Every structure is written in C-alpha cells, then in structure tokens.
Amino acid sequence: MLDRDTGLDIAARLFWERGYEGTSTADLTKAMGINPPTLYSTFGSKEELYRQALDFSIARESGCRGEILASALPAYEALGRYLYNIADGDTQPDKPAGCMVSTAVLQHAEENASVARMTAALREASMQVLKARFDRAVSEGELPAGTDTDTLARFYGAIIQGMSAQACDGACNALLKRLIDVALTAWPGKRTTVTGSLD
Amino acid sequence: MLDRDTGLDIAARLFWERGYEGTSTADLTKAMGINPPTLYSTFGSKEELYRQALDFSIARESGCRGEILASALPAYEALGRYLYNIADGDTQPDKPAGCMVSTAVLQHAEENASVARMTAALREASMQVLKARFDRAVSEGELPAGTDTDTLARFYGAIIQGMSAQACDGACNALLKRLIDVALTAWPGKRTTVTGSLD
DNA sequence: CAATTAAAATAGTGATCGCTATATTAAGGG
DNA sequence: CCCTTAATATAGCGATCACTATTTTAATTG
C-alpha cells in the first residue's frame, strides 16, 4: 500500500473538493489506489478518515496561520495578514476552491450530524483563536477597553466563511482581498478606506 | 395527491435542512405522503424539484426583501433593515437554521455540478441586487462617486453567507445582529460604532 | 524448501440511490 | 351496469452506498 500521509493527502483533496457527503468510499479507494479493506484497516471508517484528513490538511494548509496572530505584529496588521493568507488559501491554482473547513457540512443528512458537529467545532475553535488575539489587543491598548471581542471575532469569522463560499463560486484572489480591505475598515478606530469627506 | 404548493413547501423544508445531496427522493416522497411515480410525474426529477422548491421558498421567505432595497429609505438604512431581515430569516424558531441558498451546494459531487451552478447563480443575482442599490446610492449622492460598489456588494454578500454558516452552527439572532452592526461600520463615510478617540 | 504469518485482492453483504414499468384502483360516460 | 380513461400504488430496475468475509498473494520464519 501507499504511504499513510500520501493517502490522507489524496483523501483530503477529494473531501475538500466534493465535501463529506459528495465523496464516496469508492472515490477514495480508487483515488488512493487501494482496496476497500485497506481503507478500513488503516483509517477505521469514512468518518474517521474524514477526521484524520481534516487534521492533516489543517496542519499543512493553515498550520502557519497561528504564528501570524501569535507574532509581535500589531493586532490590526496581524489580522490583515491573517485574512490575506486565508484568501490565498481559498484561491490556490491547483487545489480546490474555498476552505475545506469554513463552509463544510453546513447542510447535511441526519445520519451525518456527528460529522457536522466536528466541522462546527473546528470553526468555533478558529474564532476563539481570533477572539484571543483581540483580547490581547485590548490588554495591550490596541483596542478600546470594553470592546466586544467575541462579536468582532465572529464578524471576521463571517468574512472568512463568506470568502470561502465566494471562492467556491469562482471568486478570484484579488476580489477576496478587496473584500478584506473593506472588512478591515470595520476595525474599531479605523476610518473607511474610501477617500473623501466624512460627514 | 396533496396540493402542489404543499408538496413544494415540504420539499423545500427538507432541502433547506439537509441540502440537496443530503436529501433522498425516499425522504421527499415519504414526507410528502406520495409515491415515487407521483413525484416524477409532478416535478420531473429530483433536480427539477429542487429548482422549483428554491423558487417557491425564495418567493415566500425573502420575497419582500427586494422591497426594502427598492424603498425610498436611505441606502444605509435600507441595508441595515435588509441585513436584519436576513438575520431573522436565518434564525426562525420552527424552520431550519441558516439560509436555504446562501450556503447551499458549495462542495458537491461532480454529478451535481449543475445544481451547484444553479445556487451559485442565485447568490450572484442576490449580490447584483445589492450592487444596484449601491449604484443608486452613488447616483443619489449617498455614497462617494467612484465607490467600488461591486466590492461593497460582495463584502455584504460575504456577511450574509457567513451569517448563514454561523446560524447553521447554532448562532442566535442577537449574535447575528451584533455581527451586522459591526459590518455596517464598514459603510463608507461611517465611523466605527466603538466610541472613543480616533487616531 | 516448507510452514507460518501478514498483507492485499476479490467478491459480495444488505441497504439505499434516483427513477420507472407494470399492476391496481378509482372515476367518468354510454 | 360495463367500458374506457386517468390517477394511484406496488414492485422493482440497475447502480451505488458504506463496509466485510473470504480468498489469494506475498513476505518472513525455521
């Protein structure tokens, strides 16, 4: 059989493109070049393979994003770079469009509820990372005391999810970044990017 | 057999909750209380039924939203009411969470590409409606001349898609509206909602 | 080389997929 | 009432679903 990480790479790509429900075990075994029993002895089940493929893909595709937020950059700068990095991830030339996690398993059959909870938890964790960075910004005086960092994190989380959806629909990298530039004007204390008189 | 609109109502609800790929024809016939041949003689196919269910549901769930934008309200006011209306639609107590269109069929099997194009076209049309309102705002002097109305429409489109995703994950109405309030601060010419000194 | 163990392929499990041919029932007209 | 027509229900089409029992191959041992 092929290398385990190679198998996860192939599986992740299929799940990324077609989603959990849109990918069959026959698709997976065929793409991996293995037989069904090998898939089940190696990965356990379709759901367990999805879980492992998510972990694998997150580590490779967005593993470095945490460092952007953890860096010494000012919060606003870090956020901008973070979002631009996601936009790049959503529009990689030789990879499926959008994010594998942001817009995955939103609508689903009842039997896949546990898979949906899994992706929802990943999204929630991602927003908590953003919130933690914003909390730090408050404590460091970069954001006003009393800022609703939870809402701010969910706002930029919505932008991330919207970017993934639009990337799935064919949006290009430049479009997503223009969109980010608008979103960044909502940063507390920033003026809008549109030049001209403010009323 | 049951009334045609009643059938579409039941089908729309199932598709809304489970998505296109997560809903089987057996689910549909059982919920409608009809036999498979009746479904096919009445609606043609699963895909055609989905199309009709989308039309039916859009007309009923969001038919009045166009009027908000078409009204004489200032663009910023209209946008706020429009988004709040969507947030209400995303969190109706006795209906599936999220929007039936905004986050539908993003990832999909190859065989369902035509269904994905259908929902993508609906999303694109929805953003064009927003853009048209923003263009009107420019012509009426509510937005600065030269405003990138297309990007602004896609920005609020991303918010709409992000709200649907978060509603699917269990977000409540109030959370979505706080999120909208942040998004509205990106309106060109508006200051941020957070009080305090601007640098 | 023969025996044992481990890996892999074949073949197939019952269930369900979208969809339809055929049979049954019900309704209308003489 | 009988005959025709239309609507409905039953049953089942081939294909595919996630998943495995069994067999075959290959590698490792004495």
Short mmCIF file of N, CA and C in Angstrom, two decimals, chain B residues 17-174:
data_model
loop_
_atom_site.label_atom_id
_atom_site.label_comp_id
_atom_site.label_asym_id
_atom_site.label_seq_id
_atom_site.Cartn_x
_atom_site.Cartn_y
_atom_site.Cartn_z
N GLU B 17 -33.00 22.00 5.18
CA GLU B 17 -32.36 21.44 6.36
C GLU B 17 -31.19 20.53 6.01
N ARG B 18 -31.36 19.68 5.00
CA ARG B 18 -30.38 18.63 4.72
C ARG B 18 -29.54 18.88 3.48
N GLY B 19 -29.89 19.91 2.71
CA GLY B 19 -29.16 20.16 1.49
C GLY B 19 -29.62 19.25 0.36
N TYR B 20 -29.10 19.49 -0.82
CA TYR B 20 -29.51 18.71 -1.99
C TYR B 20 -29.00 17.28 -1.89
N GLU B 21 -27.74 17.12 -1.57
CA GLU B 21 -27.16 15.77 -1.54
C GLU B 21 -27.60 15.00 -0.30
N GLY B 22 -27.97 15.71 0.75
CA GLY B 22 -28.37 15.06 1.98
C GLY B 22 -29.83 14.67 2.03
N THR B 23 -30.57 15.02 0.98
CA THR B 23 -31.99 14.70 0.91
C THR B 23 -32.22 13.66 -0.18
N SER B 24 -32.83 12.54 0.16
CA SER B 24 -33.09 11.49 -0.83
C SER B 24 -34.51 11.60 -1.35
N THR B 25 -34.74 11.02 -2.51
CA THR B 25 -36.10 11.03 -3.05
C THR B 25 -37.04 10.24 -2.14
N ALA B 26 -36.49 9.23 -1.44
CA ALA B 26 -37.33 8.49 -0.49
C ALA B 26 -37.74 9.40 0.67
N ASP B 27 -36.81 10.24 1.15
CA ASP B 27 -37.16 11.23 2.18
C ASP B 27 -38.30 12.11 1.69
N LEU B 28 -38.20 12.56 0.45
CA LEU B 28 -39.16 13.50 -0.11
C LEU B 28 -40.54 12.87 -0.26
N THR B 29 -40.59 11.70 -0.88
CA THR B 29 -41.89 11.06 -1.09
C THR B 29 -42.54 10.70 0.25
N LYS B 30 -41.74 10.25 1.19
CA LYS B 30 -42.29 9.90 2.49
C LYS B 30 -42.88 11.13 3.19
N ALA B 31 -42.11 12.23 3.18
CA ALA B 31 -42.57 13.45 3.85
C ALA B 31 -43.81 14.03 3.17
N MET B 32 -43.85 13.91 1.85
CA MET B 32 -45.00 14.45 1.11
C MET B 32 -46.19 13.51 1.17
N GLY B 33 -45.96 12.26 1.53
CA GLY B 33 -47.05 11.30 1.56
C GLY B 33 -47.49 10.86 0.18
N ILE B 34 -46.54 10.81 -0.75
CA ILE B 34 -46.87 10.39 -2.11
C ILE B 34 -45.96 9.24 -2.52
N ASN B 35 -46.23 8.66 -3.65
CA ASN B 35 -45.40 7.57 -4.16
C ASN B 35 -44.41 8.13 -5.17
N PRO B 36 -43.33 7.44 -5.36
CA PRO B 36 -42.30 7.93 -6.30
C PRO B 36 -42.84 8.34 -7.66
N PRO B 37 -43.70 7.54 -8.31
CA PRO B 37 -44.17 7.96 -9.64
C PRO B 37 -44.87 9.31 -9.63
N THR B 38 -45.57 9.58 -8.55
CA THR B 38 -46.26 10.87 -8.45
C THR B 38 -45.25 12.02 -8.39
N LEU B 39 -44.18 11.81 -7.64
CA LEU B 39 -43.15 12.85 -7.56
C LEU B 39 -42.59 13.15 -8.95
N TYR B 40 -42.32 12.11 -9.71
CA TYR B 40 -41.67 12.32 -11.01
C TYR B 40 -42.63 12.85 -12.06
N SER B 41 -43.91 12.44 -11.98
CA SER B 41 -44.86 12.98 -12.95
C SER B 41 -45.19 14.43 -12.63
N THR B 42 -45.11 14.79 -11.36
CA THR B 42 -45.47 16.16 -10.95
C THR B 42 -44.31 17.13 -11.08
N PHE B 43 -43.11 16.68 -10.70
CA PHE B 43 -41.98 17.61 -10.61
C PHE B 43 -40.83 17.28 -11.58
N GLY B 44 -40.89 16.14 -12.24
CA GLY B 44 -39.90 15.84 -13.28
C GLY B 44 -38.71 15.03 -12.80
N SER B 45 -37.97 15.57 -11.86
CA SER B 45 -36.79 14.88 -11.34
C SER B 45 -36.42 15.51 -10.00
N LYS B 46 -35.46 14.91 -9.33
CA LYS B 46 -35.02 15.46 -8.06
C LYS B 46 -34.44 16.87 -8.26
N GLU B 47 -33.64 17.02 -9.29
CA GLU B 47 -33.03 18.33 -9.54
C GLU B 47 -34.08 19.37 -9.89
N GLU B 48 -35.06 18.99 -10.71
CA GLU B 48 -36.11 19.93 -11.09
C GLU B 48 -36.97 20.29 -9.88
N LEU B 49 -37.21 19.31 -9.04
CA LEU B 49 -37.95 19.59 -7.80
C LEU B 49 -37.18 20.57 -6.92
N TYR B 50 -35.89 20.39 -6.85
CA TYR B 50 -35.06 21.31 -6.05
C TYR B 50 -35.18 22.73 -6.59
N ARG B 51 -35.08 22.84 -7.91
CA ARG B 51 -35.19 24.15 -8.54
C ARG B 51 -36.54 24.81 -8.19
N GLN B 52 -37.59 24.03 -8.30
CA GLN B 52 -38.93 24.57 -8.01
C GLN B 52 -39.07 24.90 -6.52
N ALA B 53 -38.50 24.04 -5.69
CA ALA B 53 -38.57 24.29 -4.25
C ALA B 53 -37.81 25.56 -3.88
N LEU B 54 -36.69 25.80 -4.55
CA LEU B 54 -35.92 27.03 -4.32
C LEU B 54 -36.75 28.24 -4.71
N ASP B 55 -37.33 28.20 -5.91
CA ASP B 55 -38.16 29.32 -6.36
C ASP B 55 -39.29 29.58 -5.37
N PHE B 56 -39.95 28.49 -5.00
CA PHE B 56 -41.08 28.60 -4.07
C PHE B 56 -40.65 29.22 -2.75
N SER B 57 -39.55 28.73 -2.23
CA SER B 57 -39.10 29.16 -0.91
C SER B 57 -38.57 30.60 -0.95
N ILE B 58 -37.87 30.94 -2.01
CA ILE B 58 -37.35 32.30 -2.13
C ILE B 58 -38.51 33.29 -2.18
N ALA B 59 -39.52 32.94 -2.96
CA ALA B 59 -40.67 33.83 -3.08
C ALA B 59 -41.34 34.05 -1.73
N ARG B 60 -41.40 33.00 -0.93
CA ARG B 60 -42.11 33.12 0.33
C ARG B 60 -41.24 33.66 1.46
N GLU B 61 -39.97 33.22 1.50
CA GLU B 61 -39.11 33.59 2.63
C GLU B 61 -38.44 34.94 2.45
N SER B 62 -38.12 35.29 1.23
CA SER B 62 -37.37 36.52 1.04
C SER B 62 -37.95 37.38 -0.07
N GLY B 63 -39.20 37.16 -0.39
CA GLY B 63 -39.81 37.91 -1.47
C GLY B 63 -39.92 39.39 -1.17
N CYS B 64 -40.10 39.71 0.13
CA CYS B 64 -40.32 41.10 0.49
C CYS B 64 -39.01 41.87 0.67
N ARG B 65 -37.88 41.16 0.61
CA ARG B 65 -36.62 41.83 0.86
C ARG B 65 -36.26 42.83 -0.23
N GLY B 66 -36.64 42.50 -1.44
CA GLY B 66 -36.37 43.42 -2.53
C GLY B 66 -37.02 44.77 -2.29
N GLU B 67 -38.19 44.74 -1.66
CA GLU B 67 -38.91 45.99 -1.41
C GLU B 67 -38.15 46.89 -0.44
N ILE B 68 -37.43 46.25 0.49
CA ILE B 68 -36.66 47.07 1.43
C ILE B 68 -35.63 47.90 0.68
N LEU B 69 -34.95 47.25 -0.26
CA LEU B 69 -33.92 47.97 -1.02
C LEU B 69 -34.54 48.94 -2.02
N ALA B 70 -35.71 48.56 -2.54
CA ALA B 70 -36.36 49.40 -3.55
C ALA B 70 -37.05 50.61 -2.93
N SER B 71 -37.17 50.62 -1.62
CA SER B 71 -37.93 51.68 -0.96
C SER B 71 -37.19 53.02 -1.04
N ALA B 72 -37.83 54.02 -0.48
CA ALA B 72 -37.25 55.37 -0.50
C ALA B 72 -36.29 55.59 0.65
N LEU B 73 -36.07 54.56 1.45
CA LEU B 73 -35.16 54.68 2.59
C LEU B 73 -33.76 55.04 2.11
N PRO B 74 -33.03 55.79 2.92
CA PRO B 74 -31.61 56.00 2.61
C PRO B 74 -30.90 54.65 2.49
N ALA B 75 -29.89 54.58 1.65
CA ALA B 75 -29.23 53.31 1.35
C ALA B 75 -28.71 52.63 2.62
N TYR B 76 -28.09 53.40 3.50
CA TYR B 76 -27.54 52.83 4.73
C TYR B 76 -28.63 52.24 5.61
N GLU B 77 -29.74 52.96 5.71
CA GLU B 77 -30.88 52.47 6.48
C GLU B 77 -31.46 51.21 5.86
N ALA B 78 -31.62 51.25 4.54
CA ALA B 78 -32.20 50.11 3.83
C ALA B 78 -31.31 48.88 3.99
N LEU B 79 -30.00 49.09 3.87
CA LEU B 79 -29.07 47.97 4.02
C LEU B 79 -29.19 47.36 5.40
N GLY B 80 -29.25 48.19 6.42
CA GLY B 80 -29.38 47.69 7.78
C GLY B 80 -30.64 46.86 7.97
N ARG B 81 -31.75 47.38 7.48
CA ARG B 81 -33.00 46.63 7.61
C ARG B 81 -32.95 45.34 6.80
N TYR B 82 -32.35 45.42 5.64
CA TYR B 82 -32.20 44.25 4.76
C TYR B 82 -31.43 43.14 5.48
N LEU B 83 -30.30 43.51 6.07
CA LEU B 83 -29.47 42.51 6.75
C LEU B 83 -30.17 41.96 7.99
N TYR B 84 -30.82 42.84 8.74
CA TYR B 84 -31.57 42.37 9.92
C TYR B 84 -32.66 41.39 9.52
N ASN B 85 -33.30 41.68 8.40
CA ASN B 85 -34.34 40.78 7.89
C ASN B 85 -33.76 39.41 7.57
N ILE B 86 -32.57 39.41 7.00
CA ILE B 86 -31.91 38.13 6.69
C ILE B 86 -31.54 37.40 7.97
N ALA B 87 -31.04 38.14 8.96
CA ALA B 87 -30.71 37.51 10.24
C ALA B 87 -31.95 36.86 10.85
N ASP B 88 -33.09 37.53 10.74
CA ASP B 88 -34.33 36.94 11.24
C ASP B 88 -34.66 35.66 10.47
N GLY B 89 -34.47 35.71 9.16
CA GLY B 89 -34.73 34.52 8.34
C GLY B 89 -33.81 33.37 8.68
N ASP B 90 -32.58 33.69 9.10
CA ASP B 90 -31.60 32.65 9.43
C ASP B 90 -31.89 31.97 10.76
N THR B 91 -32.73 32.59 11.57
CA THR B 91 -32.94 32.09 12.94
C THR B 91 -34.42 31.99 13.28
N GLN B 92 -35.23 31.52 12.36
CA GLN B 92 -36.65 31.33 12.63
C GLN B 92 -36.82 30.10 13.51
N PRO B 93 -37.64 30.23 14.57
CA PRO B 93 -37.73 29.14 15.55
C PRO B 93 -38.10 27.78 14.97
N ASP B 94 -39.11 27.76 14.10
CA ASP B 94 -39.62 26.46 13.64
C ASP B 94 -39.18 26.13 12.22
N LYS B 95 -38.06 26.71 11.82
CA LYS B 95 -37.55 26.41 10.47
C LYS B 95 -36.08 26.07 10.56
N PRO B 96 -35.55 25.43 9.54
CA PRO B 96 -34.12 25.10 9.57
C PRO B 96 -33.27 26.34 9.76
N ALA B 97 -32.13 26.19 10.39
CA ALA B 97 -31.23 27.31 10.62
C ALA B 97 -30.52 27.70 9.32
N GLY B 98 -30.16 28.97 9.25
CA GLY B 98 -29.41 29.44 8.09
C GLY B 98 -30.30 29.72 6.89
N CYS B 99 -29.66 30.06 5.79
CA CYS B 99 -30.36 30.40 4.55
C CYS B 99 -30.32 29.21 3.61
N MET B 100 -31.44 28.97 2.94
CA MET B 100 -31.52 27.81 2.04
C MET B 100 -30.61 27.96 0.84
N VAL B 101 -30.27 29.21 0.49
CA VAL B 101 -29.50 29.46 -0.72
C VAL B 101 -28.04 29.83 -0.43
N SER B 102 -27.84 30.70 0.57
CA SER B 102 -26.53 31.32 0.78
C SER B 102 -25.40 30.32 0.92
N THR B 103 -25.66 29.20 1.58
CA THR B 103 -24.58 28.26 1.86
C THR B 103 -24.89 26.87 1.31
N ALA B 104 -25.66 26.84 0.20
CA ALA B 104 -26.10 25.56 -0.35
C ALA B 104 -25.18 25.07 -1.47
N VAL B 105 -24.91 23.79 -1.47
CA VAL B 105 -24.19 23.10 -2.56
C VAL B 105 -22.87 23.79 -2.89
N LEU B 106 -22.08 24.09 -1.87
CA LEU B 106 -20.77 24.70 -2.10
C LEU B 106 -19.76 23.62 -2.46
N GLN B 107 -19.70 22.57 -1.66
CA GLN B 107 -18.94 21.38 -2.01
C GLN B 107 -19.94 20.36 -2.52
N HIS B 108 -19.55 19.59 -3.53
CA HIS B 108 -20.53 18.69 -4.14
C HIS B 108 -19.84 17.66 -5.01
N ALA B 109 -20.53 16.53 -5.22
CA ALA B 109 -20.05 15.52 -6.17
C ALA B 109 -20.10 16.09 -7.59
N GLU B 110 -19.24 15.54 -8.44
CA GLU B 110 -19.18 16.05 -9.82
C GLU B 110 -20.53 16.00 -10.50
N GLU B 111 -21.27 14.93 -10.22
CA GLU B 111 -22.56 14.73 -10.88
C GLU B 111 -23.58 15.81 -10.53
N ASN B 112 -23.30 16.58 -9.49
CA ASN B 112 -24.23 17.63 -9.06
C ASN B 112 -23.73 19.03 -9.40
N ALA B 113 -22.82 19.11 -10.36
CA ALA B 113 -22.25 20.41 -10.73
C ALA B 113 -23.33 21.37 -11.23
N SER B 114 -24.31 20.85 -11.96
CA SER B 114 -25.34 21.74 -12.50
C SER B 114 -26.20 22.32 -11.37
N VAL B 115 -26.40 21.54 -10.32
CA VAL B 115 -27.16 22.04 -9.16
C VAL B 115 -26.36 23.15 -8.47
N ALA B 116 -25.05 22.94 -8.37
CA ALA B 116 -24.19 23.94 -7.74
C ALA B 116 -24.20 25.24 -8.55
N ARG B 117 -24.19 25.12 -9.87
CA ARG B 117 -24.24 26.33 -10.71
C ARG B 117 -25.54 27.09 -10.47
N MET B 118 -26.59 26.34 -10.25
CA MET B 118 -27.89 26.96 -10.01
C MET B 118 -27.88 27.81 -8.74
N THR B 119 -27.41 27.24 -7.65
CA THR B 119 -27.38 28.01 -6.40
C THR B 119 -26.37 29.15 -6.49
N ALA B 120 -25.25 28.91 -7.18
CA ALA B 120 -24.26 29.98 -7.34
C ALA B 120 -24.86 31.16 -8.10
N ALA B 121 -25.67 30.85 -9.11
CA ALA B 121 -26.30 31.91 -9.90
C ALA B 121 -27.28 32.71 -9.04
N LEU B 122 -27.98 32.03 -8.16
CA LEU B 122 -28.91 32.73 -7.26
C LEU B 122 -28.15 33.66 -6.32
N ARG B 123 -27.01 33.19 -5.83
CA ARG B 123 -26.19 34.04 -4.95
C ARG B 123 -25.65 35.24 -5.71
N GLU B 124 -25.20 35.00 -6.92
CA GLU B 124 -24.67 36.10 -7.73
C GLU B 124 -25.77 37.14 -8.00
N ALA B 125 -26.96 36.66 -8.33
CA ALA B 125 -28.07 37.58 -8.60
C ALA B 125 -28.38 38.41 -7.36
N SER B 126 -28.31 37.76 -6.22
CA SER B 126 -28.60 38.47 -4.97
C SER B 126 -27.58 39.58 -4.71
N MET B 127 -26.33 39.31 -5.07
CA MET B 127 -25.31 40.35 -4.88
C MET B 127 -25.45 41.46 -5.91
N GLN B 128 -25.94 41.13 -7.08
CA GLN B 128 -26.17 42.16 -8.09
C GLN B 128 -27.29 43.10 -7.66
N VAL B 129 -28.27 42.56 -6.96
CA VAL B 129 -29.34 43.41 -6.43
C VAL B 129 -28.76 44.41 -5.43
N LEU B 130 -27.88 43.93 -4.58
CA LEU B 130 -27.22 44.82 -3.63
C LEU B 130 -26.41 45.89 -4.35
N LYS B 131 -25.64 45.44 -5.33
CA LYS B 131 -24.80 46.39 -6.08
C LYS B 131 -25.65 47.46 -6.76
N ALA B 132 -26.78 47.05 -7.31
CA ALA B 132 -27.65 48.02 -7.98
C ALA B 132 -28.12 49.08 -6.98
N ARG B 133 -28.41 48.64 -5.76
CA ARG B 133 -28.85 49.62 -4.75
C ARG B 133 -27.71 50.57 -4.40
N PHE B 134 -26.49 50.03 -4.35
CA PHE B 134 -25.34 50.87 -4.02
C PHE B 134 -25.04 51.84 -5.16
N ASP B 135 -25.22 51.36 -6.39
CA ASP B 135 -25.04 52.26 -7.54
C ASP B 135 -26.03 53.43 -7.46
N ARG B 136 -27.25 53.09 -7.08
CA ARG B 136 -28.25 54.14 -6.92
C ARG B 136 -27.83 55.11 -5.82
N ALA B 137 -27.25 54.56 -4.77
CA ALA B 137 -26.79 55.42 -3.67
C ALA B 137 -25.70 56.38 -4.16
N VAL B 138 -24.83 55.90 -5.05
CA VAL B 138 -23.80 56.77 -5.60
C VAL B 138 -24.45 57.89 -6.43
N SER B 139 -25.40 57.50 -7.27
CA SER B 139 -26.02 58.49 -8.16
C SER B 139 -26.84 59.51 -7.36
N GLU B 140 -27.28 59.08 -6.19
CA GLU B 140 -28.07 60.00 -5.37
C GLU B 140 -27.21 60.72 -4.33
N GLY B 141 -25.92 60.52 -4.43
CA GLY B 141 -25.02 61.24 -3.54
C GLY B 141 -24.92 60.68 -2.13
N GLU B 142 -25.47 59.48 -1.93
CA GLU B 142 -25.37 58.87 -0.60
C GLU B 142 -24.03 58.17 -0.39
N LEU B 143 -23.41 57.82 -1.49
CA LEU B 143 -22.07 57.23 -1.45
C LEU B 143 -21.16 58.09 -2.32
N PRO B 144 -19.88 58.18 -1.95
CA PRO B 144 -18.94 58.99 -2.75
C PRO B 144 -18.87 58.48 -4.18
N ALA B 145 -18.76 59.40 -5.13
CA ALA B 145 -18.53 58.99 -6.52
C ALA B 145 -17.26 58.17 -6.59
N GLY B 146 -17.27 57.15 -7.41
CA GLY B 146 -16.09 56.29 -7.53
C GLY B 146 -16.06 55.15 -6.53
N THR B 147 -17.07 55.06 -5.69
CA THR B 147 -17.13 53.93 -4.74
C THR B 147 -17.16 52.61 -5.50
N ASP B 148 -16.39 51.66 -5.02
CA ASP B 148 -16.37 50.32 -5.63
C ASP B 148 -17.60 49.55 -5.14
N THR B 149 -18.71 49.79 -5.82
CA THR B 149 -19.98 49.20 -5.36
C THR B 149 -19.99 47.69 -5.52
N ASP B 150 -19.27 47.19 -6.49
CA ASP B 150 -19.23 45.73 -6.67
C ASP B 150 -18.58 45.06 -5.48
N THR B 151 -17.43 45.58 -5.07
CA THR B 151 -16.76 45.02 -3.90
C THR B 151 -17.59 45.19 -2.65
N LEU B 152 -18.22 46.35 -2.53
CA LEU B 152 -19.05 46.59 -1.36
C LEU B 152 -20.21 45.59 -1.31
N ALA B 153 -20.78 45.28 -2.46
CA ALA B 153 -21.88 44.30 -2.51
C ALA B 153 -21.36 42.91 -2.14
N ARG B 154 -20.19 42.56 -2.63
CA ARG B 154 -19.64 41.23 -2.31
C ARG B 154 -19.21 41.16 -0.85
N PHE B 155 -18.80 42.29 -0.29
CA PHE B 155 -18.49 42.31 1.14
C PHE B 155 -19.74 42.00 1.96
N TYR B 156 -20.84 42.68 1.68
CA TYR B 156 -22.06 42.40 2.44
C TYR B 156 -22.62 41.03 2.06
N GLY B 157 -22.35 40.61 0.83
CA GLY B 157 -22.71 39.24 0.45
C GLY B 157 -21.96 38.22 1.30
N ALA B 158 -20.69 38.49 1.56
CA ALA B 158 -19.91 37.59 2.42
C ALA B 158 -20.48 37.56 3.83
N ILE B 159 -20.90 38.71 4.31
CA ILE B 159 -21.53 38.77 5.64
C ILE B 159 -22.79 37.90 5.66
N ILE B 160 -23.58 38.00 4.60
CA ILE B 160 -24.82 37.21 4.52
C ILE B 160 -24.50 35.71 4.52
N GLN B 161 -23.47 35.33 3.77
CA GLN B 161 -23.09 33.92 3.72
C GLN B 161 -22.49 33.47 5.05
N GLY B 162 -21.70 34.33 5.67
CA GLY B 162 -21.13 34.00 6.97
C GLY B 162 -22.21 33.86 8.04
N MET B 163 -23.21 34.73 7.97
CA MET B 163 -24.32 34.61 8.93
C MET B 163 -25.05 33.30 8.76
N SER B 164 -25.28 32.89 7.53
CA SER B 164 -25.97 31.62 7.28
C SER B 164 -25.16 30.46 7.84
N ALA B 165 -23.85 30.50 7.61
CA ALA B 165 -22.98 29.43 8.10
C ALA B 165 -23.03 29.37 9.63
N GLN B 166 -22.95 30.52 10.26
CA GLN B 166 -22.94 30.54 11.73
C GLN B 166 -24.31 30.16 12.29
N ALA B 167 -25.37 30.52 11.57
CA ALA B 167 -26.70 30.09 12.01
C ALA B 167 -26.81 28.58 11.92
N CYS B 168 -26.29 27.99 10.86
CA CYS B 168 -26.27 26.53 10.75
C CYS B 168 -25.54 25.91 11.93
N ASP B 169 -24.53 26.59 12.42
CA ASP B 169 -23.76 26.09 13.56
C ASP B 169 -24.40 26.43 14.90
N GLY B 170 -25.56 27.09 14.86
CA GLY B 170 -26.29 27.32 16.10
C GLY B 170 -26.30 28.75 16.61
N ALA B 171 -25.78 29.70 15.85
CA ALA B 171 -25.75 31.08 16.31
C ALA B 171 -27.17 31.63 16.49
N CYS B 172 -27.35 32.46 17.48
CA CYS B 172 -28.68 33.02 17.76
C CYS B 172 -28.87 34.33 17.00
N ASN B 173 -30.11 34.79 17.00
CA ASN B 173 -30.47 36.01 16.28
C ASN B 173 -29.69 37.22 16.76
N ALA B 174 -29.56 37.37 18.07
CA ALA B 174 -28.89 38.55 18.62
C ALA B 174 -27.42 38.59 18.21
#
